[in-house]
Coordinates of C-alpha atoms in Angstrom, one line a residue:
Chain W
M1 CA 76.6 122.6 137.7
L2 CA 74.3 124.3 135.3
I3 CA 71.5 125.7 137.3
G4 CA 69.6 127.6 134.6
N5 CA 69.8 129.2 131.2
F6 CA 68.4 132.7 131.4
K7 CA 68.1 135.1 128.5
E8 CA 67.0 138.7 128.5
R9 CA 66.0 138.9 124.8
Y10 CA 64.1 136.6 122.6
E11 CA 66.9 136.9 120.0
A12 CA 69.3 135.2 122.4
D13 CA 66.8 132.5 123.1
E14 CA 66.2 131.8 119.4
A15 CA 70.0 131.6 118.6
I16 CA 71.3 128.5 116.9
F17 CA 73.6 127.5 119.7
R18 CA 72.0 128.8 122.9
T19 CA 74.2 127.8 125.8
T20 CA 77.9 128.6 126.4
R21 CA 78.4 124.9 126.9
S22 CA 77.1 124.1 123.4
R23 CA 79.4 126.8 122.0
V24 CA 82.4 125.4 123.8
W25 CA 81.7 121.9 122.5
L26 CA 81.3 123.4 119.0
G27 CA 84.7 125.1 119.4
I28 CA 86.3 121.8 120.4
A29 CA 84.8 120.0 117.4
V30 CA 86.0 122.7 115.0
A31 CA 89.5 122.6 116.5
L32 CA 89.6 118.8 116.2
I33 CA 88.3 118.9 112.6
V34 CA 90.9 121.5 111.6
A35 CA 93.8 119.8 113.4
F36 CA 93.0 116.2 112.3
P37 CA 94.4 116.2 108.7
F38 CA 97.8 117.5 110.1
V39 CA 98.0 114.6 112.5
G40 CA 96.3 111.7 110.8
N41 CA 97.9 109.5 108.1
S42 CA 96.3 108.9 104.7
Y43 CA 94.3 105.9 106.0
H44 CA 92.9 108.1 108.8
L45 CA 92.0 110.8 106.3
Y46 CA 90.4 108.3 104.0
M47 CA 88.2 107.1 106.8
A48 CA 87.4 110.7 107.9
G49 CA 86.4 111.5 104.3
L50 CA 84.1 108.5 104.2
I51 CA 82.6 109.5 107.5
G52 CA 82.0 113.0 106.2
I53 CA 80.2 111.7 103.1
N54 CA 78.1 109.3 105.2
I55 CA 77.2 112.1 107.6
I56 CA 75.8 114.2 104.7
A57 CA 73.8 111.2 103.4
A58 CA 72.6 110.2 106.9
T59 CA 71.5 113.7 107.6
G60 CA 69.6 113.6 104.3
I61 CA 67.7 110.4 105.2
N62 CA 67.2 111.8 108.7
I63 CA 65.4 114.8 107.3
L64 CA 63.0 112.5 105.5
T65 CA 62.6 109.6 107.9
G66 CA 63.6 111.0 111.3
Y67 CA 62.0 114.4 111.0
T68 CA 59.1 113.9 108.5
G69 CA 58.3 110.3 109.3
L70 CA 58.5 109.0 105.8
I71 CA 60.6 105.8 105.5
S72 CA 62.9 105.6 102.5
L73 CA 64.6 102.4 101.4
G74 CA 65.9 104.0 98.3
H75 CA 68.4 106.5 99.5
A76 CA 71.4 104.8 97.9
A77 CA 69.7 105.2 94.6
F78 CA 69.4 108.9 95.1
M79 CA 73.1 109.0 96.0
G80 CA 73.8 107.1 92.8
V81 CA 71.8 109.6 90.8
G82 CA 74.0 112.4 92.2
A83 CA 77.2 110.5 91.5
Y84 CA 76.3 109.6 87.9
T85 CA 75.2 113.1 87.2
V86 CA 78.5 114.5 88.5
A87 CA 80.5 112.0 86.5
W88 CA 78.5 112.6 83.3
L89 CA 78.7 116.4 83.6
S90 CA 82.3 116.3 84.4
N91 CA 83.2 114.0 81.5
N92 CA 80.9 115.2 78.8
V93 CA 80.4 118.9 79.6
G94 CA 83.6 119.5 81.4
L95 CA 82.0 121.5 84.2
P96 CA 84.1 122.2 87.4
F97 CA 83.2 120.3 90.5
Y98 CA 81.6 123.3 92.3
I99 CA 79.0 123.4 89.6
C100 CA 78.7 119.6 89.1
L101 CA 78.1 118.9 92.8
P102 CA 75.0 121.2 93.3
L103 CA 73.7 120.0 89.9
G104 CA 74.1 116.4 91.1
G105 CA 72.1 117.3 94.2
L106 CA 69.4 119.0 92.1
V107 CA 69.0 116.1 89.7
A108 CA 68.7 113.7 92.7
A109 CA 66.2 116.1 94.3
A110 CA 64.1 116.0 91.1
V111 CA 64.2 112.2 91.1
G112 CA 63.3 112.2 94.8
V113 CA 60.2 114.3 94.2
V114 CA 59.0 111.8 91.6
V115 CA 59.5 108.9 94.0
G116 CA 57.8 110.9 96.8
I117 CA 54.6 111.6 94.9
P118 CA 52.8 108.5 96.2
S119 CA 53.6 109.6 99.8
L120 CA 50.4 111.6 99.9
R121 CA 48.3 108.5 99.6
I122 CA 50.4 105.9 101.3
K123 CA 52.3 105.9 104.5
G124 CA 54.5 103.7 106.7
L125 CA 55.4 100.3 105.3
Y126 CA 53.6 100.8 102.0
L127 CA 55.6 103.9 101.3
A128 CA 58.8 102.0 102.3
I129 CA 57.9 99.4 99.6
A130 CA 57.4 102.1 97.0
T131 CA 60.8 103.6 97.7
L132 CA 62.2 100.1 97.6
A133 CA 60.9 99.8 94.1
A134 CA 62.6 103.1 93.2
Q135 CA 65.9 101.7 94.5
F136 CA 65.6 98.6 92.2
I137 CA 64.4 100.5 89.2
L138 CA 67.2 103.1 89.5
G139 CA 69.7 100.3 90.2
F140 CA 68.6 98.7 86.9
V141 CA 69.0 102.0 85.1
F142 CA 72.6 102.3 86.5
N143 CA 73.4 98.9 85.2
E144 CA 71.8 99.1 81.8
W145 CA 72.0 102.7 80.5
E146 CA 75.5 102.1 79.2
P147 CA 76.0 105.3 77.2
V148 CA 75.5 107.4 80.3
T149 CA 76.4 105.2 83.2
G150 CA 79.0 102.9 81.7
G151 CA 76.9 99.9 82.7
G152 CA 78.2 97.3 85.1
R153 CA 81.8 98.4 84.9
G154 CA 80.8 101.9 85.8
T155 CA 82.5 105.1 84.7
S156 CA 85.5 107.0 85.9
L157 CA 86.0 110.8 86.2
A158 CA 88.8 113.3 86.5
A159 CA 89.8 114.6 90.0
A160 CA 88.1 117.8 91.2
E161 CA 90.0 120.9 90.5
I162 CA 89.8 124.5 91.8
G163 CA 92.0 127.4 90.9
G164 CA 94.7 125.1 89.5
I165 CA 94.8 122.9 92.7
V166 CA 93.9 119.3 91.9
L167 CA 92.0 117.7 94.8
D168 CA 93.2 114.2 94.4
T169 CA 94.9 113.2 97.7
E170 CA 93.0 112.3 100.8
F171 CA 94.2 115.5 102.4
E172 CA 92.7 117.8 99.8
L173 CA 89.5 115.8 99.5
Y174 CA 89.1 115.9 103.3
W175 CA 88.8 119.7 103.1
L176 CA 86.3 119.6 100.3
I177 CA 84.1 117.1 102.2
V178 CA 84.4 119.0 105.5
V179 CA 83.3 122.2 103.9
V180 CA 80.3 120.6 102.2
M181 CA 79.4 118.7 105.4
V182 CA 79.5 121.8 107.6
L183 CA 77.3 123.8 105.2
A184 CA 74.9 120.9 104.9
L185 CA 74.7 120.5 108.7
L186 CA 74.2 124.2 109.3
F187 CA 71.4 124.3 106.7
A188 CA 69.6 121.4 108.4
R189 CA 70.1 122.8 111.9
N190 CA 68.7 126.2 110.8
L191 CA 65.8 124.6 108.9
F192 CA 64.5 122.9 112.1
R193 CA 64.2 126.0 114.1
T194 CA 62.1 127.8 111.5
R195 CA 58.7 127.5 109.8
V196 CA 59.6 124.9 107.2
G197 CA 61.3 122.5 109.5
R198 CA 58.5 122.7 112.0
A199 CA 56.0 121.8 109.3
F200 CA 58.1 118.6 108.6
I201 CA 57.9 117.6 112.2
A202 CA 54.2 118.4 112.4
V203 CA 53.5 116.1 109.5
R204 CA 55.4 113.3 111.2
D205 CA 53.7 113.8 114.6
R206 CA 50.1 114.4 113.7
D207 CA 49.2 114.9 110.1
I208 CA 45.5 115.7 110.8
S209 CA 46.3 118.7 113.0
A210 CA 49.1 119.8 110.7
E211 CA 46.4 120.2 108.0
V212 CA 44.2 122.2 110.3
M213 CA 47.2 124.4 111.1
G214 CA 47.2 125.2 107.4
I215 CA 50.1 123.0 106.4
N216 CA 49.8 121.6 102.8
L217 CA 50.7 118.0 103.3
L218 CA 51.6 117.2 99.7
R219 CA 53.9 120.2 99.4
T220 CA 55.6 119.5 102.7
K221 CA 56.2 115.9 102.0
L222 CA 57.6 116.6 98.5
T223 CA 59.8 119.3 99.9
A224 CA 61.1 116.8 102.4
F225 CA 61.8 114.3 99.7
A226 CA 63.5 116.9 97.5
L227 CA 65.7 118.2 100.3
S228 CA 66.6 114.7 101.5
S229 CA 67.5 113.5 98.0
F230 CA 69.5 116.7 97.5
Y231 CA 71.6 115.7 100.4
A232 CA 71.9 112.2 99.1
G233 CA 72.9 113.6 95.7
L234 CA 75.6 115.8 97.2
A235 CA 76.9 112.8 99.2
G236 CA 76.9 110.7 96.0
G237 CA 78.7 113.5 94.1
L238 CA 81.4 113.7 96.7
M239 CA 81.8 109.9 96.6
A240 CA 82.3 110.2 92.9
Y241 CA 85.2 112.6 93.4
F242 CA 86.4 110.6 96.4
F243 CA 86.8 107.3 94.5
K244 CA 87.1 108.8 91.0
V245 CA 84.9 106.0 89.8
V246 CA 81.1 105.5 89.9
S247 CA 79.8 102.0 89.6
P248 CA 76.4 100.3 90.4
E249 CA 77.6 98.3 93.3
Q250 CA 78.4 101.4 95.3
Y251 CA 74.7 102.3 95.4
T252 CA 72.9 99.1 96.1
F253 CA 70.0 98.3 98.4
S254 CA 72.4 97.3 101.2
V255 CA 73.8 100.9 101.2
S256 CA 70.3 102.2 101.6
I257 CA 69.8 100.0 104.6
F258 CA 73.2 101.1 105.9
M259 CA 72.1 104.7 105.8
L260 CA 68.8 104.0 107.4
A261 CA 70.5 102.0 110.2
A262 CA 72.9 104.9 110.8
V263 CA 70.0 107.2 111.5
V264 CA 68.2 104.7 113.7
V265 CA 71.3 103.9 115.7
G266 CA 72.3 107.6 115.9
G267 CA 68.9 108.9 116.9
M268 CA 66.1 109.8 114.5
G269 CA 65.0 113.4 114.4
T270 CA 68.1 115.0 115.8
I271 CA 71.0 116.5 113.8
L272 CA 73.5 115.0 116.2
G273 CA 71.9 111.6 115.7
G274 CA 72.8 111.6 112.0
I275 CA 76.4 112.6 112.8
L276 CA 76.9 110.0 115.6
G277 CA 75.1 107.3 113.6
A278 CA 77.3 107.8 110.5
I279 CA 80.5 107.8 112.6
F280 CA 79.4 104.6 114.4
M281 CA 78.4 102.7 111.3
T282 CA 81.5 103.7 109.4
L283 CA 84.0 103.1 112.2
I284 CA 82.8 100.1 114.0
P285 CA 83.4 97.6 111.2
E286 CA 86.9 99.0 110.8
I287 CA 87.6 98.8 114.5
L288 CA 86.2 95.2 114.7
G289 CA 88.5 94.4 111.7
E290 CA 91.5 95.8 113.6
I291 CA 90.6 93.6 116.6
T292 CA 90.4 90.4 114.5
Q293 CA 94.0 91.2 113.2
I294 CA 95.2 90.9 116.7
F295 CA 94.4 87.2 116.7
G296 CA 96.8 86.6 113.9
A297 CA 96.5 85.9 110.1
G298 CA 95.0 82.5 110.6
A299 CA 92.1 83.8 112.6
V300 CA 91.1 86.5 110.2
A301 CA 89.2 84.3 107.9
M302 CA 87.3 82.7 110.7
L303 CA 86.7 85.9 112.6
S304 CA 85.6 88.1 109.7
S305 CA 82.2 86.5 109.7
A306 CA 82.1 86.8 113.5
R307 CA 82.8 90.5 112.9
E308 CA 79.5 90.9 111.0
V309 CA 77.7 89.1 113.8
V310 CA 79.2 91.4 116.5
F311 CA 78.3 94.5 114.4
G312 CA 74.7 93.3 114.2
L313 CA 74.6 92.6 117.9
L314 CA 76.0 96.0 118.7
I315 CA 73.2 97.6 116.6
V316 CA 70.5 95.5 118.3
G317 CA 72.0 96.2 121.7
F318 CA 71.9 99.9 121.2
L319 CA 68.3 99.7 120.0
V320 CA 67.3 97.7 123.0
F321 CA 69.0 99.8 125.6
E322 CA 68.4 103.2 124.0
P323 CA 65.7 103.2 121.3
R324 CA 66.2 106.9 120.7
G325 CA 69.8 106.3 119.7
L326 CA 73.3 107.5 120.5
A327 CA 72.1 111.1 120.6
Q328 CA 69.9 110.3 123.5
I329 CA 72.8 108.5 125.3
W330 CA 74.9 111.6 124.8
K331 CA 72.1 113.8 126.2
R332 CA 71.9 111.6 129.3
I333 CA 75.7 111.8 129.8
K334 CA 75.4 115.6 129.5
R335 CA 72.6 115.7 132.0
V336 CA 74.8 113.8 134.5
Y337 CA 77.7 116.3 134.4
E338 CA 75.4 119.3 134.2
I339 CA 73.7 118.7 137.5
W340 CA 76.7 117.2 139.2
P341 CA 77.1 116.8 142.2
F342 CA 73.4 116.0 142.3
R343 CA 72.0 112.9 140.7
T344 CA 68.9 112.4 138.6
Chain O
M1 CA 24.5 141.5 109.9
A2 CA 25.2 138.1 108.5
P3 CA 26.3 135.4 110.9
L4 CA 30.1 134.6 110.9
L5 CA 29.4 131.0 110.2
E6 CA 26.4 129.7 108.3
V7 CA 25.8 125.9 108.1
Q8 CA 22.9 125.3 105.6
G9 CA 21.1 122.0 105.2
L10 CA 24.2 119.8 105.8
S11 CA 23.8 116.1 105.2
L12 CA 26.5 113.5 105.7
A13 CA 26.2 109.7 105.4
F14 CA 28.7 107.0 105.9
G15 CA 27.3 104.0 104.0
G16 CA 23.9 103.5 105.6
V17 CA 24.6 105.6 108.7
Q18 CA 23.2 109.1 108.5
A19 CA 25.7 111.1 110.6
L20 CA 24.1 114.5 109.8
D21 CA 20.6 115.0 108.4
N22 CA 19.8 118.4 107.1
V23 CA 21.6 120.3 109.9
S24 CA 21.5 124.1 109.8
L25 CA 23.2 126.3 112.3
D26 CA 24.2 130.0 112.5
V27 CA 27.0 131.3 114.6
E28 CA 26.8 135.0 115.3
E29 CA 29.9 137.0 115.3
G30 CA 31.3 137.5 118.8
S31 CA 29.1 134.8 120.4
I32 CA 29.8 131.6 122.2
T33 CA 27.7 128.9 120.6
A34 CA 27.4 125.4 122.0
V35 CA 26.4 122.2 120.2
I36 CA 25.2 119.5 122.6
G37 CA 23.5 116.1 122.2
P38 CA 23.8 112.6 123.4
N39 CA 26.7 110.4 122.3
G40 CA 26.6 109.6 118.6
A41 CA 24.4 112.6 117.9
G42 CA 26.7 113.8 115.2
K43 CA 28.5 116.7 117.0
T44 CA 32.0 115.7 116.1
S45 CA 30.9 114.8 112.5
L46 CA 29.6 118.4 112.3
F47 CA 32.9 119.7 113.5
N48 CA 34.9 117.5 111.1
T49 CA 32.7 118.7 108.2
I50 CA 33.2 122.3 109.2
S51 CA 37.0 121.8 109.4
G52 CA 37.0 120.0 106.0
F53 CA 37.9 116.4 106.9
Y54 CA 34.5 115.2 105.7
R55 CA 32.7 116.1 102.4
P56 CA 29.0 116.6 103.0
Q57 CA 26.6 115.0 100.4
T58 CA 24.4 118.1 100.5
G59 CA 24.4 121.5 102.1
R60 CA 26.8 124.5 102.3
I61 CA 29.1 126.0 104.8
L62 CA 29.8 129.7 104.7
L63 CA 32.4 131.5 106.6
E64 CA 32.0 135.3 106.5
G65 CA 29.9 134.8 103.4
T66 CA 32.6 132.8 101.6
D67 CA 31.5 129.3 100.6
I68 CA 34.1 126.9 102.1
T69 CA 32.3 123.7 101.6
H70 CA 34.8 122.4 99.1
R71 CA 38.0 124.0 100.3
P72 CA 40.7 121.7 101.9
P73 CA 41.6 122.3 105.6
P74 CA 44.7 124.4 105.0
K75 CA 42.6 126.9 103.0
R76 CA 40.1 127.1 105.8
A77 CA 42.9 127.8 108.2
A78 CA 44.0 130.8 106.1
L79 CA 40.5 132.1 106.2
G80 CA 40.5 132.2 110.0
L81 CA 39.2 128.8 111.1
A82 CA 41.0 127.1 114.0
R83 CA 40.0 124.1 116.1
T84 CA 41.0 121.8 118.9
F85 CA 40.4 118.1 119.1
Q86 CA 38.4 115.9 121.4
N87 CA 41.5 113.6 121.9
I88 CA 44.3 116.0 122.1
A89 CA 46.2 116.2 118.8
L90 CA 49.3 118.1 119.7
F91 CA 52.7 117.4 118.0
R92 CA 54.1 115.1 120.6
G93 CA 57.7 115.3 119.6
M94 CA 57.9 119.0 120.1
T95 CA 58.1 121.5 122.9
V96 CA 55.2 123.6 123.9
L97 CA 56.8 126.6 122.3
D98 CA 57.2 124.9 118.9
N99 CA 53.7 123.6 119.0
I100 CA 52.4 127.1 119.5
K101 CA 54.7 128.5 116.8
L102 CA 53.1 126.0 114.4
G103 CA 49.8 127.8 114.9
Q104 CA 51.2 130.7 113.0
H105 CA 52.3 128.6 110.0
V106 CA 49.8 130.1 107.5
H107 CA 50.7 133.6 108.5
M108 CA 54.4 133.2 107.8
K109 CA 56.3 133.4 104.5
T110 CA 59.8 131.9 105.0
G111 CA 60.6 129.4 102.3
L112 CA 62.9 126.4 102.3
L113 CA 66.1 128.3 101.2
A114 CA 65.6 131.3 103.4
A115 CA 64.8 129.0 106.4
G116 CA 68.0 126.8 105.9
L117 CA 70.3 129.8 105.4
Y118 CA 68.5 131.7 108.3
L119 CA 69.1 135.0 106.4
G120 CA 68.0 138.3 107.8
W121 CA 64.4 138.0 106.6
A122 CA 63.8 134.6 108.0
Q123 CA 65.5 135.5 111.3
R124 CA 63.4 138.7 111.7
E125 CA 60.2 136.7 111.0
E126 CA 61.1 134.0 113.6
I127 CA 61.9 136.6 116.3
A128 CA 58.8 138.6 115.6
L129 CA 56.8 135.4 115.9
R130 CA 58.4 134.6 119.2
E131 CA 57.6 138.0 120.6
E132 CA 54.1 137.9 119.4
I133 CA 53.2 134.5 120.8
E134 CA 55.0 135.3 124.1
H135 CA 52.7 138.3 124.6
D136 CA 49.5 137.2 123.0
V137 CA 49.3 133.5 123.8
I138 CA 51.8 132.3 126.4
D139 CA 51.2 135.2 128.9
F140 CA 47.5 135.2 128.1
L141 CA 47.0 131.5 128.9
E142 CA 49.5 131.5 131.8
I143 CA 51.7 128.7 130.4
D144 CA 55.1 130.6 130.6
H145 CA 56.4 128.0 133.1
I146 CA 56.2 125.1 130.7
R147 CA 57.1 126.8 127.4
N148 CA 60.2 124.6 126.9
A149 CA 58.7 121.4 128.2
P150 CA 58.0 118.6 125.7
V151 CA 54.2 118.3 125.4
A152 CA 54.2 114.6 125.9
A153 CA 55.3 115.0 129.5
L154 CA 52.6 117.5 130.5
P155 CA 49.5 116.6 132.5
Y156 CA 46.2 116.3 130.6
G157 CA 44.7 119.6 131.6
L158 CA 47.8 121.5 130.5
Q159 CA 47.9 119.7 127.2
K160 CA 44.4 120.9 126.6
R161 CA 45.5 124.4 127.3
V162 CA 48.5 124.1 125.0
E163 CA 46.1 123.0 122.3
L164 CA 44.0 126.0 122.9
A165 CA 47.2 128.1 122.7
R166 CA 48.1 126.6 119.4
A167 CA 44.7 127.4 118.0
L168 CA 44.9 131.0 119.3
A169 CA 48.2 131.5 117.7
M170 CA 46.4 130.9 114.4
K171 CA 44.7 134.3 115.0
P172 CA 41.3 132.8 114.1
R173 CA 38.0 134.5 113.4
L174 CA 36.2 131.4 114.5
L175 CA 37.5 128.9 117.1
L176 CA 36.0 125.4 117.2
L177 CA 36.5 123.6 120.5
D178 CA 35.7 119.9 120.6
E179 CA 35.0 119.0 124.2
P180 CA 37.4 121.5 125.8
V181 CA 36.8 120.4 129.4
A182 CA 36.3 116.7 128.9
G183 CA 38.1 114.6 131.5
M184 CA 39.2 117.7 133.6
N185 CA 38.8 118.1 137.3
R186 CA 36.8 121.0 138.7
E187 CA 39.7 123.4 138.9
E188 CA 40.9 122.8 135.4
T189 CA 37.4 123.1 134.1
E190 CA 36.9 126.4 135.8
D191 CA 40.2 127.7 134.4
M192 CA 39.3 126.5 130.9
A193 CA 35.8 128.1 131.1
R194 CA 37.4 131.4 132.2
F195 CA 39.9 131.2 129.3
I196 CA 37.1 130.6 126.8
L197 CA 35.3 133.7 128.1
D198 CA 38.5 135.7 127.9
V199 CA 39.1 134.6 124.4
R200 CA 35.8 136.1 123.4
E201 CA 36.0 139.2 125.6
E202 CA 39.6 140.2 125.0
R203 CA 40.2 138.9 121.5
G204 CA 36.7 139.2 120.0
I205 CA 37.1 135.6 118.7
T206 CA 33.8 133.8 118.0
V207 CA 33.6 130.4 119.7
L208 CA 31.7 127.3 118.6
L209 CA 32.1 124.4 121.0
V210 CA 30.9 120.8 121.6
E211 CA 30.7 119.9 125.2
H212 CA 29.1 117.3 127.5
D213 CA 29.6 119.3 130.7
M214 CA 26.2 121.0 131.0
D215 CA 27.2 123.3 133.8
V216 CA 29.9 124.8 131.5
V217 CA 27.6 124.9 128.5
M218 CA 24.8 126.6 130.4
D219 CA 27.2 129.1 132.1
I220 CA 29.2 130.4 129.2
S221 CA 27.2 130.0 126.0
D222 CA 24.9 132.6 124.4
H223 CA 23.3 130.1 122.1
V224 CA 22.8 126.3 122.2
A225 CA 22.0 123.9 119.4
V226 CA 20.9 120.4 120.3
L227 CA 21.6 117.4 117.9
N228 CA 20.2 113.9 118.2
F229 CA 20.7 111.2 115.6
G230 CA 22.2 113.7 113.2
R231 CA 19.2 116.0 113.4
E232 CA 18.8 119.3 115.0
I233 CA 16.1 119.0 117.6
G234 CA 16.3 122.4 119.3
A235 CA 18.1 125.7 119.4
G236 CA 18.0 128.8 121.5
S237 CA 19.3 130.4 124.6
P238 CA 20.6 128.0 127.3
A239 CA 17.5 128.6 129.5
A240 CA 15.1 128.0 126.6
V241 CA 16.8 124.8 125.5
R242 CA 16.8 123.3 128.9
D243 CA 13.0 123.3 129.0
M244 CA 12.4 122.0 125.5
P245 CA 10.5 118.7 125.7
A246 CA 12.4 117.3 122.7
V247 CA 15.7 118.0 124.4
I248 CA 14.6 116.5 127.7
E249 CA 13.4 113.4 125.8
A250 CA 16.7 113.0 123.9
Y251 CA 18.7 113.1 127.1
L252 CA 16.3 111.3 129.5
G253 CA 14.1 109.1 127.3
H254 CA 10.3 109.3 126.9
A255 CA 8.1 111.4 129.2
D256 CA 6.3 108.3 130.6
A257 CA 9.5 106.5 131.2
E258 CA 10.7 109.6 133.1
A259 CA 7.5 109.5 135.2
D260 CA 8.4 106.0 136.3
M261 CA 11.7 107.1 137.6
P262 CA 11.9 107.6 141.4
G263 CA 11.9 111.3 142.4
A264 CA 11.1 112.5 138.9
S265 CA 7.5 113.6 139.8
G266 CA 8.6 116.4 142.1
A267 CA 11.4 117.7 139.8
S268 CA 9.2 119.0 136.9

């Protein structure tokens, strides 16, 4: 039973992981992440890589929608901007991936800021529609700007390479994605225990008092757009190296919805929510697919549509039973064992 | 010495409704000044104009001699203006501690990159902030037992106190309190009145408040201004204002109507 959490110094109370328990969980997570590639086969590593990329993208949209309260329906387009930037720089300038990736993020951030400009005047659904417009405009650009994007067929790029090692198997890409993901998550976690992140949440919760506190609304909202799109751009860039091809149908509206759903299912406004949501949304369709296999080849065709229905029902079910997402469920489970043998 | 806040000839209209009509008001440094008046008199409009949410059609607002009439709210915060709201406007998704930390936003410097990397500079600033608000705000307002509680779960009186805490963390020169004791029970009201007096005595912060609770207004303010239908109808010490015929009329109606009321004759 955890009866209290006492600190003698404010430094200790302001630390990033405050309790021994959270540090133990972190240790377990790190051990699992490090051990995983030596245990899993290439399919497992492929799924793990996808999850890692989706965690980065979901954390990005979480910064904007979950923490700052600005709904974005155009996140896949920002990912696409990152992916095409990486492909173009890699093919035409020949820059190495560790320069291409941040640049992809920065270009996506710049596009995100432009898309975010109306957010000072419009909120809620209206802003959602404005970002939706950005999704379709950018999707059109991906399709039609052939010299840069390769049009509908897309464009391919060479594998990432560092110090003579070519990162082209799932095993090597796994490490690349894990490193970027961990850095991205640490950055976000730090952000929300300091001044800038608090301002984001203040804008979400009560923009009028945020202004009275001296928070510049426009600058804060644009910063959130920039950072969120930077994350999307990073995720898109990693996807480019992951699939070694960039094409418009990877970054459609339905991908935007997928990312938004991941954050809603996982829990808006918590870092853990983005992580859990991305894992859930990536894995559940695969697991449901595996289950339909059990019923034999003849059933697959019939059950594959049922799979979509079950997936949708699961999402709705989570939202009905825990609107604050998987992160809240996890919190409740934690509460039960922390105060065991007593009950809430 | 010039007053800390000078409101000069302020007029504000929404369409045909004249919310403020040529209102002037001086708030002396170190004083507790109250604005009173019946419902719809324009008290909150006056506050919202001083904080920068409304643009007056005419008139000027000077804070320490600086004309702030056309500055946006964040600029006013940096100049030392803080306020609380009639309907509590805390950040409901945050803990008490984070709400109070936000009060210091304008006085901090950490940018996006330093914040995310939590490098030495950002870390030192956060810890210094924590120590400062613990001593100056949390101890002072006796809310150390709820510092980690989410504000949405707190009782009403405590939420009001947290809002005062957040405003104090802004290290203001002038504190605007919009109905600080509205809806409170007697004990909470007495606590709040004591804190308002302490804010002035121990911090030297000038207070301008809107309040309907006449006992509190008469007990703690040095100066009272009375508004009715957007116009200032009286100003002076609490005792003087209480006896002004125009003020009595605004609150109770015409003198002859008052004479008809049972028991009014003996009250004078």
